[in-house]
mmCIF file of C-alpha atoms and ligand atoms in Angstrom:
data_model
loop_
_atom_site.group_PDB
_atom_site.id
_atom_site.type_symbol
_atom_site.label_atom_id
_atom_site.label_comp_id
_atom_site.label_asym_id
_atom_site.label_seq_id
_atom_site.Cartn_x
_atom_site.Cartn_y
_atom_site.Cartn_z
ATOM 1 C CA MET A 84 -110.249 -134.080 -82.409
ATOM 2 C CA PHE A 85 -107.710 -131.222 -82.358
ATOM 3 C CA LEU A 86 -106.868 -130.845 -78.667
ATOM 4 C CA ILE A 87 -106.735 -127.342 -77.243
ATOM 5 C CA ILE A 88 -105.061 -126.802 -73.893
ATOM 6 C CA ALA A 89 -105.039 -123.234 -72.644
ATOM 7 C CA GLY A 90 -104.572 -121.244 -69.482
ATOM 8 C CA PRO A 91 -102.043 -119.056 -67.773
ATOM 9 C CA CYS A 92 -98.401 -119.934 -67.286
ATOM 10 C CA SER A 93 -98.907 -119.804 -63.508
ATOM 11 C CA VAL A 94 -101.935 -119.990 -61.269
ATOM 12 C CA GLU A 95 -101.892 -116.568 -59.583
ATOM 13 C CA SER A 96 -105.320 -116.237 -57.974
ATOM 14 C CA TYR A 97 -108.828 -117.654 -58.056
ATOM 15 C CA GLU A 98 -110.122 -114.614 -59.967
ATOM 16 C CA GLN A 99 -107.385 -114.867 -62.589
ATOM 17 C CA MET A 100 -108.013 -118.590 -63.130
ATOM 18 C CA LEU A 101 -111.761 -118.151 -63.268
ATOM 19 C CA GLN A 102 -111.510 -115.390 -65.867
ATOM 20 C CA VAL A 103 -109.231 -117.433 -68.105
ATOM 21 C CA GLY A 104 -111.059 -120.683 -67.403
ATOM 22 C CA GLN A 105 -114.417 -119.250 -68.416
ATOM 23 C CA ALA A 106 -112.926 -117.994 -71.681
ATOM 24 C CA VAL A 107 -111.199 -121.302 -72.402
ATOM 25 C CA LYS A 108 -114.509 -123.085 -71.893
ATOM 26 C CA GLU A 109 -116.612 -120.550 -73.798
ATOM 27 C CA TYR A 110 -114.387 -120.475 -76.891
ATOM 28 C CA GLY A 111 -114.031 -124.239 -77.096
ATOM 29 C CA GLY A 112 -110.831 -125.238 -75.286
ATOM 30 C CA ASN A 113 -110.593 -128.797 -73.971
ATOM 31 C CA ILE A 114 -108.217 -128.640 -71.018
ATOM 32 C CA LEU A 115 -107.360 -125.826 -68.601
ATOM 33 C CA ARG A 116 -103.684 -125.409 -67.738
ATOM 34 C CA GLY A 117 -102.009 -123.586 -64.868
ATOM 35 C CA GLY A 118 -98.677 -124.071 -63.140
ATOM 36 C CA ALA A 119 -98.577 -124.319 -59.344
ATOM 37 C CA PHE A 120 -94.977 -125.560 -59.055
ATOM 38 C CA LYS A 121 -92.948 -123.456 -61.468
ATOM 39 C CA PRO A 122 -89.500 -124.272 -62.847
ATOM 40 C CA ARG A 123 -87.985 -120.750 -62.919
ATOM 41 C CA THR A 124 -84.532 -120.056 -64.285
ATOM 42 C CA ASN A 125 -83.936 -117.396 -61.638
ATOM 43 C CA PRO A 126 -84.459 -118.728 -58.086
ATOM 44 C CA LYS A 127 -85.676 -115.292 -57.016
ATOM 45 C CA SER A 128 -88.538 -115.375 -59.557
ATOM 46 C CA PHE A 129 -92.076 -116.356 -58.540
ATOM 47 C CA GLN A 130 -91.992 -120.081 -57.821
ATOM 48 C CA GLY A 131 -95.739 -120.746 -57.981
ATOM 49 C CA LEU A 132 -98.466 -120.960 -55.339
ATOM 50 C CA GLY A 133 -97.866 -124.654 -54.651
ATOM 51 C CA LEU A 134 -100.733 -126.411 -52.887
ATOM 52 C CA GLU A 135 -102.862 -123.264 -52.889
ATOM 53 C CA GLY A 136 -102.424 -123.100 -56.678
ATOM 54 C CA LEU A 137 -103.461 -126.731 -57.069
ATOM 55 C CA LYS A 138 -106.613 -126.056 -55.059
ATOM 56 C CA ILE A 139 -107.514 -123.028 -57.167
ATOM 57 C CA LEU A 140 -106.905 -124.912 -60.409
ATOM 58 C CA ARG A 141 -109.065 -127.854 -59.305
ATOM 59 C CA ARG A 142 -111.842 -125.603 -58.062
ATOM 60 C CA VAL A 143 -111.981 -123.596 -61.285
ATOM 61 C CA GLY A 144 -111.767 -126.728 -63.436
ATOM 62 C CA ASP A 145 -114.750 -128.168 -61.571
ATOM 63 C CA GLU A 146 -116.708 -124.921 -61.716
ATOM 64 C CA ILE A 147 -116.313 -124.474 -65.470
ATOM 65 C CA GLY A 148 -116.451 -128.188 -66.255
ATOM 66 C CA LEU A 149 -113.027 -128.752 -67.844
ATOM 67 C CA PRO A 150 -110.230 -131.171 -66.964
ATOM 68 C CA VAL A 151 -106.997 -129.572 -65.752
ATOM 69 C CA VAL A 152 -103.270 -130.057 -66.257
ATOM 70 C CA THR A 153 -100.395 -128.896 -64.100
ATOM 71 C CA GLU A 154 -96.672 -129.495 -63.974
ATOM 72 C CA VAL A 155 -94.982 -131.914 -61.592
ATOM 73 C CA MET A 156 -91.309 -131.165 -60.958
ATOM 74 C CA ASP A 157 -90.416 -133.522 -58.131
ATOM 75 C CA THR A 158 -91.102 -137.168 -57.314
ATOM 76 C CA ARG A 159 -92.013 -136.035 -53.778
ATOM 77 C CA ASP A 160 -94.967 -134.012 -55.137
ATOM 78 C CA VAL A 161 -96.515 -136.707 -57.327
ATOM 79 C CA SER A 162 -99.085 -138.010 -54.847
ATOM 80 C CA LEU A 163 -100.105 -134.514 -53.734
ATOM 81 C CA ILE A 164 -100.588 -133.292 -57.313
ATOM 82 C CA TYR A 165 -102.372 -136.531 -58.201
ATOM 83 C CA ASP A 166 -105.240 -135.530 -55.903
ATOM 84 C CA TYR A 167 -105.849 -132.260 -57.765
ATOM 85 C CA THR A 168 -105.093 -132.804 -61.440
ATOM 86 C CA ASP A 169 -106.461 -134.775 -64.390
ATOM 87 C CA TYR A 170 -103.253 -134.677 -66.440
ATOM 88 C CA PHE A 171 -99.642 -134.421 -65.301
ATOM 89 C CA GLN A 172 -97.206 -132.233 -67.203
ATOM 90 C CA ILE A 173 -93.512 -133.049 -67.279
ATOM 91 C CA GLY A 174 -91.707 -129.849 -68.193
ATOM 92 C CA ALA A 175 -88.835 -129.397 -70.595
ATOM 93 C CA ARG A 176 -86.308 -129.137 -67.758
ATOM 94 C CA ASN A 177 -87.356 -132.501 -66.384
ATOM 95 C CA MET A 178 -87.503 -134.518 -69.584
ATOM 96 C CA TYR A 179 -84.204 -136.095 -68.558
ATOM 97 C CA ASN A 180 -85.270 -136.693 -64.954
ATOM 98 C CA TYR A 181 -85.536 -140.454 -65.201
ATOM 99 C CA SER A 182 -86.616 -141.060 -61.619
ATOM 100 C CA LEU A 183 -89.494 -138.622 -62.126
ATOM 101 C CA LEU A 184 -90.390 -140.294 -65.440
ATOM 102 C CA LYS A 185 -90.455 -143.702 -63.749
ATOM 103 C CA GLU A 186 -92.567 -142.417 -60.865
ATOM 104 C CA ILE A 187 -95.036 -140.703 -63.186
ATOM 105 C CA GLY A 188 -95.181 -143.905 -65.238
ATOM 106 C CA LYS A 189 -96.722 -145.635 -62.232
ATOM 107 C CA GLN A 190 -99.675 -143.233 -62.180
ATOM 108 C CA ASP A 191 -102.945 -143.910 -63.962
ATOM 109 C CA LYS A 192 -103.451 -140.377 -65.279
ATOM 110 C CA PRO A 193 -102.349 -139.146 -68.719
ATOM 111 C CA ILE A 194 -99.027 -137.338 -69.090
ATOM 112 C CA LEU A 195 -97.966 -134.404 -71.237
ATOM 113 C CA LEU A 196 -94.255 -134.851 -71.872
ATOM 114 C CA LYS A 197 -92.506 -131.733 -73.055
ATOM 115 C CA ARG A 198 -89.429 -131.931 -75.228
ATOM 116 C CA GLY A 199 -86.215 -131.073 -73.369
ATOM 117 C CA LEU A 200 -84.531 -127.732 -74.025
ATOM 118 C CA SER A 201 -81.919 -129.367 -76.223
ATOM 119 C CA ALA A 202 -83.267 -132.868 -76.584
ATOM 120 C CA THR A 203 -82.968 -134.767 -79.829
ATOM 121 C CA ILE A 204 -86.095 -136.444 -81.109
ATOM 122 C CA GLU A 205 -84.592 -139.794 -80.181
ATOM 123 C CA GLU A 206 -83.932 -138.683 -76.587
ATOM 124 C CA TRP A 207 -87.493 -137.357 -76.328
ATOM 125 C CA LEU A 208 -88.888 -140.686 -77.507
ATOM 126 C CA PHE A 209 -86.654 -142.549 -75.038
ATOM 127 C CA ALA A 210 -88.043 -140.340 -72.255
ATOM 128 C CA ALA A 211 -91.558 -141.365 -73.303
ATOM 129 C CA GLU A 212 -90.399 -144.970 -73.282
ATOM 130 C CA TYR A 213 -89.352 -144.606 -69.625
ATOM 131 C CA ILE A 214 -92.908 -143.604 -68.731
ATOM 132 C CA LYS A 215 -94.365 -146.397 -70.824
ATOM 133 C CA GLN A 216 -92.084 -149.049 -69.364
ATOM 134 C CA SER A 217 -93.230 -148.092 -65.898
ATOM 135 C CA GLY A 218 -96.796 -148.866 -66.913
ATOM 136 C CA ASN A 219 -98.388 -145.690 -68.268
ATOM 137 C CA ASP A 220 -98.936 -145.414 -72.010
ATOM 138 C CA LYS A 221 -101.294 -142.432 -71.905
ATOM 139 C CA ILE A 222 -98.625 -140.040 -73.157
ATOM 140 C CA ILE A 223 -98.951 -136.892 -75.246
ATOM 141 C CA LEU A 224 -95.718 -135.334 -76.496
ATOM 142 C CA VAL A 225 -95.392 -131.545 -76.511
ATOM 143 C CA GLU A 226 -93.038 -129.770 -78.928
ATOM 144 C CA ARG A 227 -92.148 -126.517 -77.119
ATOM 145 C CA GLY A 228 -89.169 -125.314 -79.083
ATOM 146 C CA ILE A 229 -85.515 -126.105 -78.671
ATOM 147 C CA ARG A 230 -82.432 -124.063 -77.899
ATOM 148 C CA THR A 231 -80.526 -123.001 -80.950
ATOM 149 C CA PHE A 232 -78.006 -120.248 -81.699
ATOM 150 C CA GLU A 233 -80.893 -117.919 -82.554
ATOM 151 C CA LYS A 234 -81.704 -115.314 -79.923
ATOM 152 C CA TYR A 235 -84.579 -113.386 -81.495
ATOM 153 C CA THR A 236 -87.087 -115.998 -80.385
ATOM 154 C CA ARG A 237 -86.915 -117.576 -76.932
ATOM 155 C CA ASN A 238 -86.654 -121.009 -78.555
ATOM 156 C CA THR A 239 -86.783 -122.340 -82.088
ATOM 157 C CA LEU A 240 -90.138 -124.018 -82.608
ATOM 158 C CA ASP A 241 -89.322 -127.263 -84.371
ATOM 159 C CA LEU A 242 -92.449 -128.113 -86.317
ATOM 160 C CA SER A 243 -90.660 -130.768 -88.325
ATOM 161 C CA ALA A 244 -90.147 -132.673 -85.061
ATOM 162 C CA VAL A 245 -93.908 -133.220 -84.934
ATOM 163 C CA LEU A 246 -93.753 -135.006 -88.260
ATOM 164 C CA ALA A 247 -90.608 -136.888 -87.285
ATOM 165 C CA VAL A 248 -92.262 -138.226 -84.138
ATOM 166 C CA LYS A 249 -95.235 -139.283 -86.209
ATOM 167 C CA GLU A 250 -92.978 -141.137 -88.630
ATOM 168 C CA LEU A 251 -91.186 -142.862 -85.770
ATOM 169 C CA SER A 252 -94.020 -143.646 -83.342
ATOM 170 C CA ASP A 253 -97.735 -143.630 -82.683
ATOM 171 C CA TYR A 254 -97.661 -140.896 -80.052
ATOM 172 C CA LYS A 255 -99.964 -137.928 -80.220
ATOM 173 C CA VAL A 256 -97.954 -134.719 -80.525
ATOM 174 C CA ILE A 257 -99.128 -131.232 -79.687
ATOM 175 C CA VAL A 258 -97.350 -127.889 -80.106
ATOM 176 C CA ASP A 259 -96.717 -125.152 -77.555
ATOM 177 C CA PRO A 260 -96.064 -121.978 -79.563
ATOM 178 C CA SER A 261 -96.017 -119.869 -76.388
ATOM 179 C CA HIS A 262 -92.728 -121.298 -75.079
ATOM 180 C CA GLY A 263 -91.742 -122.179 -78.642
ATOM 181 C CA THR A 264 -91.460 -118.532 -79.637
ATOM 182 C CA GLY A 265 -91.546 -116.620 -76.342
ATOM 183 C CA ARG A 266 -93.219 -113.803 -78.245
ATOM 184 C CA ARG A 267 -96.847 -112.899 -77.934
ATOM 185 C CA SER A 268 -96.864 -111.465 -81.481
ATOM 186 C CA MET A 269 -96.047 -114.888 -82.950
ATOM 187 C CA VAL A 270 -98.259 -117.181 -80.920
ATOM 188 C CA ILE A 271 -101.438 -116.985 -83.007
ATOM 189 C CA GLN A 272 -99.683 -117.550 -86.336
ATOM 190 C CA MET A 273 -97.584 -120.453 -85.061
ATOM 191 C CA ALA A 274 -100.664 -122.020 -83.464
ATOM 192 C CA LEU A 275 -102.439 -121.835 -86.820
ATOM 193 C CA ALA A 276 -99.441 -123.399 -88.567
ATOM 194 C CA SER A 277 -99.477 -126.184 -85.976
ATOM 195 C CA LYS A 278 -103.118 -126.981 -86.690
ATOM 196 C CA VAL A 279 -102.154 -128.417 -90.074
ATOM 197 C CA ILE A 280 -99.755 -131.049 -88.779
ATOM 198 C CA ALA A 281 -100.189 -131.628 -85.051
ATOM 199 C CA ASP A 282 -102.784 -133.254 -82.786
ATOM 200 C CA GLY A 283 -103.316 -130.142 -80.720
ATOM 201 C CA ILE A 284 -101.830 -127.039 -79.158
ATOM 202 C CA MET A 285 -101.030 -125.681 -75.721
ATOM 203 C CA ILE A 286 -101.388 -121.913 -75.360
ATOM 204 C CA GLU A 287 -100.630 -119.584 -72.458
ATOM 205 C CA VAL A 288 -103.495 -117.159 -71.869
ATOM 206 C CA HIS A 289 -103.615 -114.482 -69.167
ATOM 207 C CA PRO A 290 -106.208 -111.762 -68.466
ATOM 208 C CA LYS A 291 -103.390 -109.188 -68.241
ATOM 209 C CA PRO A 292 -100.207 -110.605 -69.755
ATOM 210 C CA GLU A 293 -98.233 -107.431 -68.995
ATOM 211 C CA SER A 294 -98.654 -107.999 -65.274
ATOM 212 C CA ALA A 295 -98.283 -111.797 -65.249
ATOM 213 C CA LEU A 296 -96.004 -113.260 -62.584
ATOM 214 C CA SER A 297 -94.259 -115.481 -65.150
ATOM 215 C CA ASP A 298 -93.770 -115.531 -68.932
ATOM 216 C CA LYS A 299 -95.405 -112.143 -69.475
ATOM 217 C CA GLU A 300 -93.784 -111.707 -72.919
ATOM 218 C CA GLN A 301 -95.507 -114.712 -74.422
ATOM 219 C CA GLN A 302 -98.962 -114.978 -72.886
ATOM 220 C CA ILE A 303 -101.833 -113.834 -75.073
ATOM 221 C CA ASN A 304 -104.853 -112.084 -73.601
ATOM 222 C CA ILE A 305 -108.420 -113.328 -73.614
ATOM 223 C CA GLU A 306 -109.417 -111.288 -76.665
ATOM 224 C CA GLU A 307 -106.473 -112.689 -78.631
ATOM 225 C CA PHE A 308 -107.422 -116.189 -77.520
ATOM 226 C CA LYS A 309 -110.907 -115.623 -78.881
ATOM 227 C CA VAL A 310 -109.444 -114.470 -82.210
ATOM 228 C CA LEU A 311 -107.202 -117.534 -82.294
ATOM 229 C CA MET A 312 -110.072 -119.914 -81.600
ATOM 230 C CA ASN A 313 -112.102 -118.413 -84.436
ATOM 231 C CA LEU A 314 -109.202 -118.520 -86.887
ATOM 232 C CA LEU A 315 -108.411 -122.130 -85.974
ATOM 233 C CA LYS A 316 -111.799 -123.204 -87.302
ATOM 234 C CA LYS A 317 -110.708 -122.115 -90.789
ATOM 235 C CA VAL A 318 -107.487 -124.112 -90.805
ATOM 236 C CA PRO A 319 -107.631 -127.777 -91.816
ATOM 237 C CA ASN A 320 -105.819 -130.566 -90.048
ATOM 238 C CA ILE A 321 -103.868 -132.951 -92.252
ATOM 239 C CA LYS A 322 -106.235 -135.767 -91.245
ATOM 240 C CA ASP A 323 -109.126 -133.804 -92.756
ATOM 241 C CA ILE A 324 -107.441 -133.241 -96.117
ATOM 242 C CA VAL A 325 -105.668 -136.481 -97.020
HETATM 243 C C1 PEP B 423 -94.830 -124.229 -68.838
HETATM 244 O O1 PEP B 423 -95.566 -124.938 -69.545
HETATM 245 O O2 PEP B 423 -95.223 -123.258 -68.173
HETATM 246 C C2 PEP B 423 -93.374 -124.500 -68.832
HETATM 247 C C3 PEP B 423 -92.603 -124.184 -67.797
HETATM 248 O O3 PEP B 423 -92.956 -125.047 -69.978
HETATM 249 P P1 PEP B 423 -91.539 -125.683 -70.397
HETATM 250 O O4 PEP B 423 -91.305 -126.812 -69.456
HETATM 251 O O5 PEP B 423 -91.784 -126.124 -71.806
HETATM 252 O O6 PEP B 423 -90.503 -124.604 -70.305
HETATM 253 MN MN1 MN B 424 -94.763 -120.644 -69.028
#
Protein backbone atom coordinates (compact mmCIF):
# COMPACT_ATOMS: atom_id res chain seq x y z
CA MET A 1 0.00 0.00 0.00
CA PHE A 2 1.21 3.53 -0.82
CA LEU A 3 0.70 5.43 2.44
CA ILE A 4 -0.86 8.87 2.24
CA ILE A 5 -0.59 11.16 5.24
CA ALA A 6 -2.22 14.55 4.84
CA GLY A 7 -3.47 17.45 6.89
CA PRO A 8 -2.53 20.96 7.83
CA CYS A 9 0.85 22.02 9.14
CA SER A 10 -0.79 23.14 12.39
CA VAL A 11 -4.07 22.36 14.07
CA GLU A 12 -5.77 25.78 14.13
CA SER A 13 -9.40 25.05 14.96
CA TYR A 14 -11.97 22.27 15.02
CA GLU A 15 -13.62 23.60 11.84
CA GLN A 16 -10.32 23.76 9.97
CA MET A 17 -9.38 20.20 10.98
CA LEU A 18 -12.81 18.84 10.16
CA GLN A 19 -12.78 20.40 6.70
CA VAL A 20 -9.36 18.99 5.87
CA GLY A 21 -10.03 15.70 7.63
CA GLN A 22 -13.20 15.06 5.66
CA ALA A 23 -11.34 15.70 2.41
CA VAL A 24 -8.42 13.48 3.40
CA LYS A 25 -10.87 10.69 4.16
CA GLU A 26 -13.05 11.23 1.10
CA TYR A 27 -10.17 11.28 -1.40
CA GLY A 28 -8.46 8.24 0.06
CA GLY A 29 -5.82 9.43 2.54
CA ASN A 30 -4.74 7.00 5.26
CA ILE A 31 -3.59 9.16 8.16
CA LEU A 32 -4.57 12.68 9.25
CA ARG A 33 -1.73 14.95 10.34
CA GLY A 34 -1.77 18.16 12.36
CA GLY A 35 0.83 19.81 14.57
CA ALA A 36 -0.15 20.89 18.08
CA PHE A 37 3.39 21.56 19.36
CA LYS A 38 5.16 23.43 16.58
CA PRO A 39 8.92 23.85 16.16
CA ARG A 40 9.03 27.43 14.81
CA THR A 41 12.25 29.11 13.76
CA ASN A 42 11.02 32.45 15.08
CA PRO A 43 9.96 32.27 18.75
CA LYS A 44 7.34 34.94 18.09
CA SER A 45 5.61 32.76 15.46
CA PHE A 46 2.52 30.69 16.31
CA GLN A 47 3.70 27.86 18.54
CA GLY A 48 0.68 25.58 18.17
CA LEU A 49 -2.46 25.05 20.26
CA GLY A 50 -0.82 22.46 22.52
CA LEU A 51 -3.26 20.30 24.46
CA GLU A 52 -6.27 21.96 22.83
CA GLY A 53 -4.79 21.06 19.43
CA LEU A 54 -4.30 17.44 20.48
CA LYS A 55 -7.93 17.25 21.57
CA ILE A 56 -9.17 18.68 18.27
CA LEU A 57 -6.97 16.32 16.25
CA ARG A 58 -8.17 13.27 18.20
CA ARG A 59 -11.80 14.31 17.98
CA VAL A 60 -11.66 14.86 14.22
CA GLY A 61 -9.71 11.65 13.65
CA ASP A 62 -12.40 9.72 15.53
CA GLU A 63 -15.24 11.50 13.76
CA ILE A 64 -13.91 10.82 10.26
CA GLY A 65 -12.48 7.41 11.12
CA LEU A 66 -8.77 7.96 10.40
CA PRO A 67 -5.70 7.48 12.59
CA VAL A 68 -3.78 10.66 13.44
CA VAL A 69 -0.16 11.75 13.70
CA THR A 70 1.32 14.71 15.52
CA GLU A 71 4.78 15.92 16.40
CA VAL A 72 6.42 15.44 19.79
CA MET A 73 9.20 17.92 20.53
CA ASP A 74 9.98 17.28 24.19
CA THR A 75 10.42 14.20 26.37
CA ARG A 76 8.14 15.90 28.93
CA ASP A 77 5.22 15.81 26.46
CA VAL A 78 5.48 12.16 25.43
CA SER A 79 2.92 10.74 27.85
CA LEU A 80 0.43 13.56 27.23
CA ILE A 81 0.65 13.19 23.44
CA TYR A 82 0.50 9.40 23.78
CA ASP A 83 -3.09 9.70 25.02
CA TYR A 84 -4.23 11.54 21.88
CA THR A 85 -2.25 10.23 18.93
CA ASP A 86 -1.86 7.01 16.94
CA TYR A 87 1.56 7.86 15.50
CA PHE A 88 4.31 10.06 16.90
CA GLN A 89 6.26 12.35 14.60
CA ILE A 90 9.84 13.29 15.38
CA GLY A 91 10.58 16.47 13.45
CA ALA A 92 13.68 17.34 11.49
CA ARG A 93 14.96 19.62 14.27
CA ASN A 94 14.82 16.80 16.78
CA MET A 95 16.38 14.01 14.75
CA TYR A 96 19.54 14.51 16.79
CA ASN A 97 17.72 14.71 20.12
CA TYR A 98 18.90 11.38 21.47
CA SER A 99 17.08 11.56 24.78
CA LEU A 100 13.82 12.14 22.90
CA LEU A 101 14.63 9.26 20.52
CA LYS A 102 15.27 6.95 23.48
CA GLU A 103 12.07 8.02 25.23
CA ILE A 104 9.98 7.58 22.09
CA GLY A 105 11.62 4.18 21.59
CA LYS A 106 9.96 3.03 24.80
CA GLN A 107 6.48 3.73 23.43
CA ASP A 108 4.37 1.12 21.68
CA LYS A 109 3.06 3.40 18.93
CA PRO A 110 4.64 3.79 15.48
CA ILE A 111 7.04 6.67 14.83
CA LEU A 112 7.59 8.88 11.81
CA LEU A 113 11.22 9.96 11.93
CA LYS A 114 12.01 12.95 9.78
CA ARG A 115 15.46 13.45 8.34
CA GLY A 116 17.43 16.21 10.08
CA LEU A 117 17.93 19.53 8.30
CA SER A 118 21.49 18.62 7.38
CA ALA A 119 21.65 14.99 8.36
CA THR A 120 23.58 12.48 6.30
CA ILE A 121 21.80 9.26 5.45
CA GLU A 122 24.04 7.45 7.90
CA GLU A 123 23.14 9.85 10.74
CA TRP A 124 19.44 9.44 9.92
CA LEU A 125 19.75 5.66 10.09
CA PHE A 126 21.64 5.92 13.40
CA ALA A 127 18.78 8.05 14.76
CA ALA A 128 16.36 5.28 13.78
CA GLU A 129 18.66 2.80 15.49
CA TYR A 130 18.35 4.77 18.75
CA ILE A 131 14.58 4.30 18.64
CA LYS A 132 14.92 0.64 17.76
CA GLN A 133 17.43 -0.07 20.50
CA SER A 134 15.03 1.35 23.04
CA GLY A 135 12.46 -1.22 21.98
CA ASN A 136 10.33 0.27 19.20
CA ASP A 137 10.89 -0.97 15.66
CA LYS A 138 7.71 0.49 14.16
CA ILE A 139 9.59 3.27 12.39
CA ILE A 140 8.82 5.06 9.14
CA LEU A 141 11.50 7.39 7.80
CA VAL A 142 10.44 10.69 6.22
CA GLU A 143 12.62 12.43 3.62
CA ARG A 144 11.70 16.12 3.98
CA GLY A 145 14.51 17.82 2.12
CA ILE A 146 17.89 18.93 3.32
CA ARG A 147 19.66 22.26 3.56
CA THR A 148 21.89 23.00 0.64
CA PHE A 149 23.36 26.17 -0.86
CA GLU A 150 20.24 26.54 -3.01
CA LYS A 151 17.80 29.21 -1.87
CA TYR A 152 15.05 29.01 -4.49
CA THR A 153 13.42 26.08 -2.72
CA ARG A 154 13.09 25.97 1.06
CA ASN A 155 15.04 22.70 1.10
CA THR A 156 16.47 20.38 -1.51
CA LEU A 157 14.25 17.31 -1.72
CA ASP A 158 16.67 14.40 -1.81
CA LEU A 159 14.79 11.65 -3.62
CA SER A 160 17.93 9.59 -4.04
CA ALA A 161 18.07 9.30 -0.24
CA VAL A 162 14.90 7.20 -0.41
CA LEU A 163 16.68 4.70 -2.60
CA ALA A 164 19.84 4.86 -0.51
CA VAL A 165 17.90 4.03 2.66
CA LYS A 166 16.28 1.14 0.85
CA GLU A 167 19.67 -0.18 -0.23
CA LEU A 168 21.00 0.12 3.31
CA SER A 169 18.03 -1.01 5.43
CA ASP A 170 14.55 -2.44 5.51
CA TYR A 171 12.84 0.73 6.71
CA LYS A 172 9.80 2.11 4.99
CA VAL A 173 10.53 5.59 3.63
CA ILE A 174 7.99 8.24 2.74
CA VAL A 175 8.50 11.68 1.18
CA ASP A 176 7.31 15.07 2.39
CA PRO A 177 7.37 17.35 -0.67
CA SER A 178 5.70 20.17 1.29
CA HIS A 179 8.72 20.88 3.51
CA GLY A 180 10.98 19.42 0.83
CA THR A 181 10.23 22.25 -1.57
CA GLY A 182 8.48 24.89 0.55
CA ARG A 183 6.57 25.86 -2.57
CA ARG A 184 2.95 25.09 -3.17
CA SER A 185 3.50 25.12 -6.96
CA MET A 186 5.88 22.15 -6.71
CA VAL A 187 4.13 19.92 -4.22
CA ILE A 188 1.88 17.98 -6.60
CA GLN A 189 4.64 17.20 -9.10
CA MET A 190 7.15 16.14 -6.44
CA ALA A 191 4.50 13.98 -4.76
CA LEU A 192 3.88 12.24 -8.09
CA ALA A 193 7.62 11.71 -8.58
CA SER A 194 7.79 10.22 -5.08
CA LYS A 195 5.07 7.70 -5.88
CA VAL A 196 7.46 5.83 -8.17
CA ILE A 197 10.13 5.13 -5.56
CA ALA A 198 8.82 5.68 -2.04
CA ASP A 199 6.42 3.90 0.33
CA GLY A 200 4.21 6.93 0.78
CA ILE A 201 3.95 10.69 1.06
CA MET A 202 3.13 13.30 3.67
CA ILE A 203 1.36 16.40 2.35
CA GLU A 204 0.33 19.62 4.06
CA VAL A 205 -3.25 20.55 3.16
CA HIS A 206 -5.13 23.61 4.43
CA PRO A 207 -8.60 24.95 3.55
CA LYS A 208 -7.09 28.42 3.04
CA PRO A 209 -3.32 28.17 2.72
CA GLU A 210 -2.93 31.94 2.32
CA SER A 211 -4.23 32.50 5.84
CA ALA A 212 -2.56 29.51 7.52
CA LEU A 213 -0.83 30.19 10.84
CA SER A 214 2.28 28.28 9.72
CA ASP A 215 3.88 27.22 6.42
CA LYS A 216 1.39 29.13 4.28
CA GLU A 217 3.71 29.09 1.23
CA GLN A 218 3.71 25.33 0.93
CA GLN A 219 0.29 24.06 1.94
CA ILE A 220 -1.99 23.02 -0.89
CA ASN A 221 -5.73 23.60 -0.73
CA ILE A 222 -8.44 20.97 -0.69
CA GLU A 223 -9.12 21.22 -4.43
CA GLU A 224 -5.42 20.73 -5.19
CA PHE A 225 -5.35 17.76 -2.84
CA LYS A 226 -8.22 16.22 -4.77
CA VAL A 227 -6.33 16.75 -8.04
CA LEU A 228 -3.23 15.17 -6.51
CA MET A 229 -5.13 12.13 -5.27
CA ASN A 230 -6.60 11.55 -8.72
CA LEU A 231 -3.26 11.95 -10.47
CA LEU A 232 -1.55 9.60 -8.02
CA LYS A 233 -3.76 6.76 -9.21
CA LYS A 234 -2.13 7.01 -12.64
CA VAL A 235 1.44 6.79 -11.37
CA PRO A 236 2.92 3.34 -10.74
CA ASN A 237 4.98 2.41 -7.73
CA ILE A 238 8.22 0.58 -8.42
CA LYS A 239 6.83 -2.50 -6.65
CA ASP A 240 4.03 -2.65 -9.23
CA ILE A 241 6.34 -2.53 -12.24
CA VAL A 242 9.33 -4.73 -11.44
C1 LIG B 1 6.01 19.54 10.06
O1 LIG B 1 5.83 18.39 9.63
O2 LIG B 1 5.11 20.39 10.19
C2 LIG B 1 7.39 19.96 10.38
C3 LIG B 1 7.65 20.91 11.27
O3 LIG B 1 8.30 19.32 9.64
P1 LIG B 1 9.91 19.29 9.73
O4 LIG B 1 10.23 18.76 11.08
O5 LIG B 1 10.28 18.35 8.62
O6 LIG B 1 10.41 20.68 9.49
MN1 LIG C 1 4.85 22.49 8.37
